[in-house]
PDB file of C-alpha atoms in Angstrom:
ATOM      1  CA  UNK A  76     -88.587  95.365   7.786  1.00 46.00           C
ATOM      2  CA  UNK A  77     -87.856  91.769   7.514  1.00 49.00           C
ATOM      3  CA  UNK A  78     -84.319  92.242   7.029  1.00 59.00           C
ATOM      4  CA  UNK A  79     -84.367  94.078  10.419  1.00 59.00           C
ATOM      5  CA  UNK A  80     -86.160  91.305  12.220  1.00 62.00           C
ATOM      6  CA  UNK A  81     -83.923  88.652  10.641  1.00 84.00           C
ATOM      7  CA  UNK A  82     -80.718  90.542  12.429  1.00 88.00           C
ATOM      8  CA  UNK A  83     -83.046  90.407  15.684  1.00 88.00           C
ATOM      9  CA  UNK A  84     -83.172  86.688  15.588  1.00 88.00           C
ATOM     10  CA  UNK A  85     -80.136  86.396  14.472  1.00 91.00           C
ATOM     11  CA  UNK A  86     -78.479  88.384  17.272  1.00 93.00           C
ATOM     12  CA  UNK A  87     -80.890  86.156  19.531  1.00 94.00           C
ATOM     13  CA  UNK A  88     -79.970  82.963  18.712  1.00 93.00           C
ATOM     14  CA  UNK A  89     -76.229  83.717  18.702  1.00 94.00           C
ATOM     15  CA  UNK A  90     -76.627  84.672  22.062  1.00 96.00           C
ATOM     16  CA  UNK A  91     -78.168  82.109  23.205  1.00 96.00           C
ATOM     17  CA  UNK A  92     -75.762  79.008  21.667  1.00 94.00           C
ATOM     18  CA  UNK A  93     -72.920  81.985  22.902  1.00 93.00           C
ATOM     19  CA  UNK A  94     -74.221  81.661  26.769  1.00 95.00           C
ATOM     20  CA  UNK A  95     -75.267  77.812  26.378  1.00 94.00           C
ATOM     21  CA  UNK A  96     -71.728  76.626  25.365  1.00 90.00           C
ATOM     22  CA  UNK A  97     -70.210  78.642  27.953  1.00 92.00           C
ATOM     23  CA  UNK A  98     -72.183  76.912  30.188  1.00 93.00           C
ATOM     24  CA  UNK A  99     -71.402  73.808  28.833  1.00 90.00           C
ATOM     25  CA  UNK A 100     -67.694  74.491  28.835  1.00 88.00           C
ATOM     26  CA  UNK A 101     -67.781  75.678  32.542  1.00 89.00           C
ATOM     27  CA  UNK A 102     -70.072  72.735  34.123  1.00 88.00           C
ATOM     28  CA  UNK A 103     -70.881  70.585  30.872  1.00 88.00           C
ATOM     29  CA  UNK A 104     -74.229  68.929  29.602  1.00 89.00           C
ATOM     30  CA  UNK A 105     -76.273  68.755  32.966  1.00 88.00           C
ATOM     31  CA  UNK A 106     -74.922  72.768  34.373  1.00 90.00           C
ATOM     32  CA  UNK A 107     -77.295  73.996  31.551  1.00 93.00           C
ATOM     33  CA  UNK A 108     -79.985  75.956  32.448  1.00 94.00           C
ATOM     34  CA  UNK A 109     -82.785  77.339  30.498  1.00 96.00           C
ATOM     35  CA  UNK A 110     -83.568  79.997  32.781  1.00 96.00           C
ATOM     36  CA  UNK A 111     -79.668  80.889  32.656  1.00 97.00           C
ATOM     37  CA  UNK A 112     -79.219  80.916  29.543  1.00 97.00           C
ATOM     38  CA  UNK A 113     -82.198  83.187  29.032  1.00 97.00           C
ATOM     39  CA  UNK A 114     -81.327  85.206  31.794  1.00 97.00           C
ATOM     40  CA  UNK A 115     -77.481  85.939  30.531  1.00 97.00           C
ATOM     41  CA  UNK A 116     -78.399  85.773  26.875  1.00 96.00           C
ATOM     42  CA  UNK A 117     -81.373  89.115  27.795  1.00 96.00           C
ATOM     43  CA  UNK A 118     -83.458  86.380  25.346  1.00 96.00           C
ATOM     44  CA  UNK A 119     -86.687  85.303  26.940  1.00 96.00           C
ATOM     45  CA  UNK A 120     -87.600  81.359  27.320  1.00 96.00           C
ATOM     46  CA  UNK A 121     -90.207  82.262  24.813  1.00 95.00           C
ATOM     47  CA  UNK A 122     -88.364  82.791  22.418  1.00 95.00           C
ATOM     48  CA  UNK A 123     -85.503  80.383  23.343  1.00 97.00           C
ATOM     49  CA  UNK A 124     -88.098  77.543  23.006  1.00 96.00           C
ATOM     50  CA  UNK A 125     -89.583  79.294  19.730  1.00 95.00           C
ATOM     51  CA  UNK A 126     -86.113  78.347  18.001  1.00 95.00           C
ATOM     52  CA  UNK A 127     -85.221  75.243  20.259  1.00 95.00           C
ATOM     53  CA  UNK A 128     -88.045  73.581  21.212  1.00 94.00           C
ATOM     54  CA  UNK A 129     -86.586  71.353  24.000  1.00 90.00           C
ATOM     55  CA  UNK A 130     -83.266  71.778  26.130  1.00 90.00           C
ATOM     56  CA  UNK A 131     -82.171  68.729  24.092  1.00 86.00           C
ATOM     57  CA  UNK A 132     -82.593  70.829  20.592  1.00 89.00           C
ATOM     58  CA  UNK A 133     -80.718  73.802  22.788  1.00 93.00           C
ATOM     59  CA  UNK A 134     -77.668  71.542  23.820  1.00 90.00           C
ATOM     60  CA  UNK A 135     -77.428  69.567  20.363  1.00 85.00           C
ATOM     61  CA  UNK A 136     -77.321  72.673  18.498  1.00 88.00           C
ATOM     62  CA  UNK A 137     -74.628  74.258  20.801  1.00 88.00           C
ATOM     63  CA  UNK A 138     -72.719  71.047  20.922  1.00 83.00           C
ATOM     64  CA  UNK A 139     -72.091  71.209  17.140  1.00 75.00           C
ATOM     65  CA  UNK A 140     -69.343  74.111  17.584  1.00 72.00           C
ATOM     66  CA  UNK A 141     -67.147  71.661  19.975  1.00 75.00           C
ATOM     67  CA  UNK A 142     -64.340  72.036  17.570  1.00 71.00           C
ATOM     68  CA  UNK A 143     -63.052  71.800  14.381  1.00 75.00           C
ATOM     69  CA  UNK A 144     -62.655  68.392  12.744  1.00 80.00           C
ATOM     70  CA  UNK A 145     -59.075  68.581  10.574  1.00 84.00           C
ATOM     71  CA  UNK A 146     -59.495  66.854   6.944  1.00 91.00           C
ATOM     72  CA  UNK A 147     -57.437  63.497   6.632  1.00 94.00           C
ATOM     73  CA  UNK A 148     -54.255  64.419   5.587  1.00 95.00           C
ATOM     74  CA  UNK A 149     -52.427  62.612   3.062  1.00 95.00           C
ATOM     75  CA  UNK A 150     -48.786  62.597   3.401  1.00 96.00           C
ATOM     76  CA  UNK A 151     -48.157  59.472   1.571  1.00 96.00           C
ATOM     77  CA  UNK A 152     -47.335  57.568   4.480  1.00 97.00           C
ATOM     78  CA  UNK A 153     -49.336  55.952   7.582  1.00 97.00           C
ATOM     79  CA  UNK A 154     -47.178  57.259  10.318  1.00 97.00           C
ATOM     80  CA  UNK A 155     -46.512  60.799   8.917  1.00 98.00           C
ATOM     81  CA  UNK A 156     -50.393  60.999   8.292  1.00 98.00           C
ATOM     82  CA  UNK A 157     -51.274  59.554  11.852  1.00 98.00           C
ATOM     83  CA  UNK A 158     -48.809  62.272  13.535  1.00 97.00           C
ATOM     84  CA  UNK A 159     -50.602  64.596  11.707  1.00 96.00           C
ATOM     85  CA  UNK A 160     -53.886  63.748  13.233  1.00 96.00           C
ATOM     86  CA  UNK A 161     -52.473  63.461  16.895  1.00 96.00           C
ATOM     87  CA  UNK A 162     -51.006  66.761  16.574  1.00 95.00           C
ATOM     88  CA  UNK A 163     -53.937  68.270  15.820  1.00 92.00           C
ATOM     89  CA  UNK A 164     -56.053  66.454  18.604  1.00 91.00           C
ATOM     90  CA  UNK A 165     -53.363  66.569  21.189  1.00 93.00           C
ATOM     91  CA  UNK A 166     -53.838  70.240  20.725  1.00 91.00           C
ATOM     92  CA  UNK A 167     -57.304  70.464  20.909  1.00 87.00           C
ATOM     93  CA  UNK A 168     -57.474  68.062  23.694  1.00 87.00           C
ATOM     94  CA  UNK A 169     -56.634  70.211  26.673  1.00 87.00           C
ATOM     95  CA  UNK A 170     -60.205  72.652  25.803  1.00 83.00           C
ATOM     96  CA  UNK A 171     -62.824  72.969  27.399  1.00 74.00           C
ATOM     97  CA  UNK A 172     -64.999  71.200  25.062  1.00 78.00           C
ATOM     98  CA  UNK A 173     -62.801  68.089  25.411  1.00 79.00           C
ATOM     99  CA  UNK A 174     -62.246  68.408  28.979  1.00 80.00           C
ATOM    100  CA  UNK A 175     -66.014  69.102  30.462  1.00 82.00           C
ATOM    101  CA  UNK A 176     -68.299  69.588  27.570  1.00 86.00           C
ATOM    102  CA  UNK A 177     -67.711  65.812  25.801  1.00 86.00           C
ATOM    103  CA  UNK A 178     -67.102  63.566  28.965  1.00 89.00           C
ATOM    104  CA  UNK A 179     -71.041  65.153  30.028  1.00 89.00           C
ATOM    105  CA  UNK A 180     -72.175  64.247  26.572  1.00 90.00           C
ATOM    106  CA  UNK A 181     -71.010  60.357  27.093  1.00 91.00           C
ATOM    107  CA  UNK A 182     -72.583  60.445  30.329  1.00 92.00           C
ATOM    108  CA  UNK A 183     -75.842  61.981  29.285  1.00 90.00           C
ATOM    109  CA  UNK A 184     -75.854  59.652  26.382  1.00 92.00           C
ATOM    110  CA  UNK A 185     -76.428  56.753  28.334  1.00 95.00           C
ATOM    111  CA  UNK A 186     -79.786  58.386  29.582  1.00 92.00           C
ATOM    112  CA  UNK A 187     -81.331  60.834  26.751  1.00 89.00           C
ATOM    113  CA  UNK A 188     -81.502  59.430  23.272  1.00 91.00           C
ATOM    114  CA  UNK A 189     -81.403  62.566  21.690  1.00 87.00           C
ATOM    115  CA  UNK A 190     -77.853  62.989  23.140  1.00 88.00           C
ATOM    116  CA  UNK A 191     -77.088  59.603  22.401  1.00 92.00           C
ATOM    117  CA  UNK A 192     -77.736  60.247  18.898  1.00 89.00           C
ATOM    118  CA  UNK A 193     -75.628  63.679  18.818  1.00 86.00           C
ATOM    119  CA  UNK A 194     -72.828  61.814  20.801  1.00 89.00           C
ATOM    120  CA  UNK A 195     -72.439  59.361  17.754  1.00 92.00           C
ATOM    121  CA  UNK A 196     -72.894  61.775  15.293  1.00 87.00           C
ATOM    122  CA  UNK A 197     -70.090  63.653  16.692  1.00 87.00           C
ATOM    123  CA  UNK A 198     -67.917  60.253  17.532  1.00 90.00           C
ATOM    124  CA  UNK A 199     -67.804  59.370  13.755  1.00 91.00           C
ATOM    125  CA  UNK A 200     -67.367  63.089  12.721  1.00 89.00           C
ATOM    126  CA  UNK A 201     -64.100  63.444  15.325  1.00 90.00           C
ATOM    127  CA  UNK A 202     -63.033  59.773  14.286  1.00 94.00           C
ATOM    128  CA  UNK A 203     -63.613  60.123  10.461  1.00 96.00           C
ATOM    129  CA  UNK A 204     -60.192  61.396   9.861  1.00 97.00           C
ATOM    130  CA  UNK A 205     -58.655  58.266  11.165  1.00 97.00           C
ATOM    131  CA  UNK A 206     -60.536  55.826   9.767  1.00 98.00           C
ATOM    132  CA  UNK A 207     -59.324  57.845   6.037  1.00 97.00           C
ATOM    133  CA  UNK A 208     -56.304  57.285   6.674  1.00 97.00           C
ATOM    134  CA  UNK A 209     -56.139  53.950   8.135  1.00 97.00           C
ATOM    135  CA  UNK A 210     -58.092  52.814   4.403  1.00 97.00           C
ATOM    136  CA  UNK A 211     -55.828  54.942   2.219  1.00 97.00           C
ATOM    137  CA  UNK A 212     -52.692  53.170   3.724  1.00 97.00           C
ATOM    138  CA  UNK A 213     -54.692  49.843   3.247  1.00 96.00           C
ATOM    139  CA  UNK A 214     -54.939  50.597  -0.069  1.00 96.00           C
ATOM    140  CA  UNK A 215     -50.891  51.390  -0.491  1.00 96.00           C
ATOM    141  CA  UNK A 216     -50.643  48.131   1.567  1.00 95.00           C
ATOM    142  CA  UNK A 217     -49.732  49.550   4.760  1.00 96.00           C
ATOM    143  CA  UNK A 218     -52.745  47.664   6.526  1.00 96.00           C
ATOM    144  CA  UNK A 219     -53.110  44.039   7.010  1.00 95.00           C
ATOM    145  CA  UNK A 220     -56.347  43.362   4.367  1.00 94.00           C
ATOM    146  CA  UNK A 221     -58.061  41.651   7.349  1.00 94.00           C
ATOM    147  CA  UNK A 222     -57.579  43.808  10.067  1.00 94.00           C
ATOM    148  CA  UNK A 223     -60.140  46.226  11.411  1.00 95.00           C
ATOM    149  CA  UNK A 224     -60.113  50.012  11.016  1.00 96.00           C
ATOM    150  CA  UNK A 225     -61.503  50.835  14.040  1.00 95.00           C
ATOM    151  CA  UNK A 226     -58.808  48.354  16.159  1.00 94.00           C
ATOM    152  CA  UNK A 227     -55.999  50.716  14.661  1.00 95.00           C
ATOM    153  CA  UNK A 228     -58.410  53.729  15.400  1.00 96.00           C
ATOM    154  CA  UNK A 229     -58.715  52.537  19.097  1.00 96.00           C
ATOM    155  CA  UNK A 230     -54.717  51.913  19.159  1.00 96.00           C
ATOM    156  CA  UNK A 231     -54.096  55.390  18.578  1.00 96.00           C
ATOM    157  CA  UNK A 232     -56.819  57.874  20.331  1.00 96.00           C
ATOM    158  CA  UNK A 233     -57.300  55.402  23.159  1.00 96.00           C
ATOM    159  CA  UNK A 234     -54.192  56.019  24.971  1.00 97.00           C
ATOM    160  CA  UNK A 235     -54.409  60.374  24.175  1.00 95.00           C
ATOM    161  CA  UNK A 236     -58.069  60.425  25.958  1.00 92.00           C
ATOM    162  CA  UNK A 237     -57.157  57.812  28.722  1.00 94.00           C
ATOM    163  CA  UNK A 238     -53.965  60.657  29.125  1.00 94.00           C
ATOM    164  CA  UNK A 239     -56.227  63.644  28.692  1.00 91.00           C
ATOM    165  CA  UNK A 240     -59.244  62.229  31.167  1.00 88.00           C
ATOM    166  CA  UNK A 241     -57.495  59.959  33.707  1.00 91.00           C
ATOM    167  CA  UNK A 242     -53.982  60.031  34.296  1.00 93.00           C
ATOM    168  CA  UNK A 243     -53.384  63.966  33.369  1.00 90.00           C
ATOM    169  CA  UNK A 244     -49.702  63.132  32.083  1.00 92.00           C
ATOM    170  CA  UNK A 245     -48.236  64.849  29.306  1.00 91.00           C
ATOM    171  CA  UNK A 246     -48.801  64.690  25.841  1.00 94.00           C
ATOM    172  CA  UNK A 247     -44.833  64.884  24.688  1.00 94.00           C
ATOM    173  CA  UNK A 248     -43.026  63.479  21.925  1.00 95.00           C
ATOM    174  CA  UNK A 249     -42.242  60.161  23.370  1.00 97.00           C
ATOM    175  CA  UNK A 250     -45.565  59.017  23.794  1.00 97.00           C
ATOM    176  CA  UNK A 251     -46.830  60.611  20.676  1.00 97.00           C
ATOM    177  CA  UNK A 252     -43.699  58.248  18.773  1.00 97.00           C
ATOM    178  CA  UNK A 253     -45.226  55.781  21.107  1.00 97.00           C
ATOM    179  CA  UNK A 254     -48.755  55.474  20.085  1.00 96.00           C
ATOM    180  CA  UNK A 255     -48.213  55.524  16.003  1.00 97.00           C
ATOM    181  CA  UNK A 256     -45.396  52.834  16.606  1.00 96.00           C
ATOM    182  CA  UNK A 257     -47.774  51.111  17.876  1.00 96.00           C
ATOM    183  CA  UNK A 258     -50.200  51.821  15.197  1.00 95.00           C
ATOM    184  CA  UNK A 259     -48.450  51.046  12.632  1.00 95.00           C
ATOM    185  CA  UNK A 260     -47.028  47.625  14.441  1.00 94.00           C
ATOM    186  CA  UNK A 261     -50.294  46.970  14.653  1.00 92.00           C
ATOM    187  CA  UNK A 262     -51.361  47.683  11.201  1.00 92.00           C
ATOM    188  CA  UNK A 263     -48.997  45.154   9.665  1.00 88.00           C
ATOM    189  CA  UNK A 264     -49.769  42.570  12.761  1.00 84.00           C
ATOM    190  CA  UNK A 265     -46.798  42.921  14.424  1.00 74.00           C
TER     191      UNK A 265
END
């Protein structure tokens, strides 16, 4: 009998993170709705707010399937390991979860702490494959002792969101060779 109720919930709850992220991914953080999702999902609020008990809960919760964070490679080299990483972002980027669903979660951020605190969570699980690499080519010497991680981090996925959120261009192989040569100038203070 309990094995028959677990499924029930079960069932329930993945239809209701199912229907809230696509929500999110068609109008993003503030195009959720409670009474949507429960009315899509067949779940009642009820039982939405048994599991989640504030929208907040709801969104965090279906905001932790954005995507798939890639492990730091290790090629051997900087460069080869950074166009690793911007190959696999520069494909993710054009999603819906990088297009609608984490542009609303900066935004709400600035007014929800809750969000705030999932927004960082999911800033330094995105960005934790950079900053790997960026210390295992200090250690080979490939990085300047002195100079910041997160200043080579910034050199590199700066220029793909500005691309992906403002000026819509491209993401082709000259601009990819673009930003790690200017990582890796960077790295060795160039």
């Amino acid at each position: 009998m309990v094995q028959i109720a677990d499924k029930r919930v079960e069932r329930s709850k993945a239809a209701v993170l199912s229907e809230t992220y696509r929500q999110l991914t068609q109008s993003g953080i503030s195009g959720v709705s409670i009474d949507e999702v429960s009315r899509v999902s067949g779940v009642s609020k009820t039982t939405i707010y048994r599991h989640w008990p504030s929208r907040a809960a709801l969104l965090i919760d279906a905001c932790s399937r954005l995507g798939n964070v890639p492990p730091p490679p290790d090629t051997g080299t900087l460069r080869a390991d950074l166009h690793a990483l911007v190959t696999k972002l520069v494909e993710q980027l054009p999603s819906a979860a990088w297009a609608t669903v984490y542009p609303s979660i900066v935004d709400a951020a600035e007014r929800d702490p809750e969000i705030a605190a999932l927004q960082a969570g999911l800033h330094k699980a995105f960005m934790a494959p950079f900053y790997a690499v960026v210390e295992r080519a200090r250690d080979r010497g490939e990085v300047q002792p002195e100079k910041p991680a997160a200043d080579l981090v910034a050199v590199v996925v700066g220029p793909l969101f500005y691309r992906r959120w403002f000026s819509k261009e491209a993401f082709d192989d000259r601009f990819i060779e673009g930003i790690i040569d200017a990582a890796v100038k960077t790295a060795l203070g160039r």
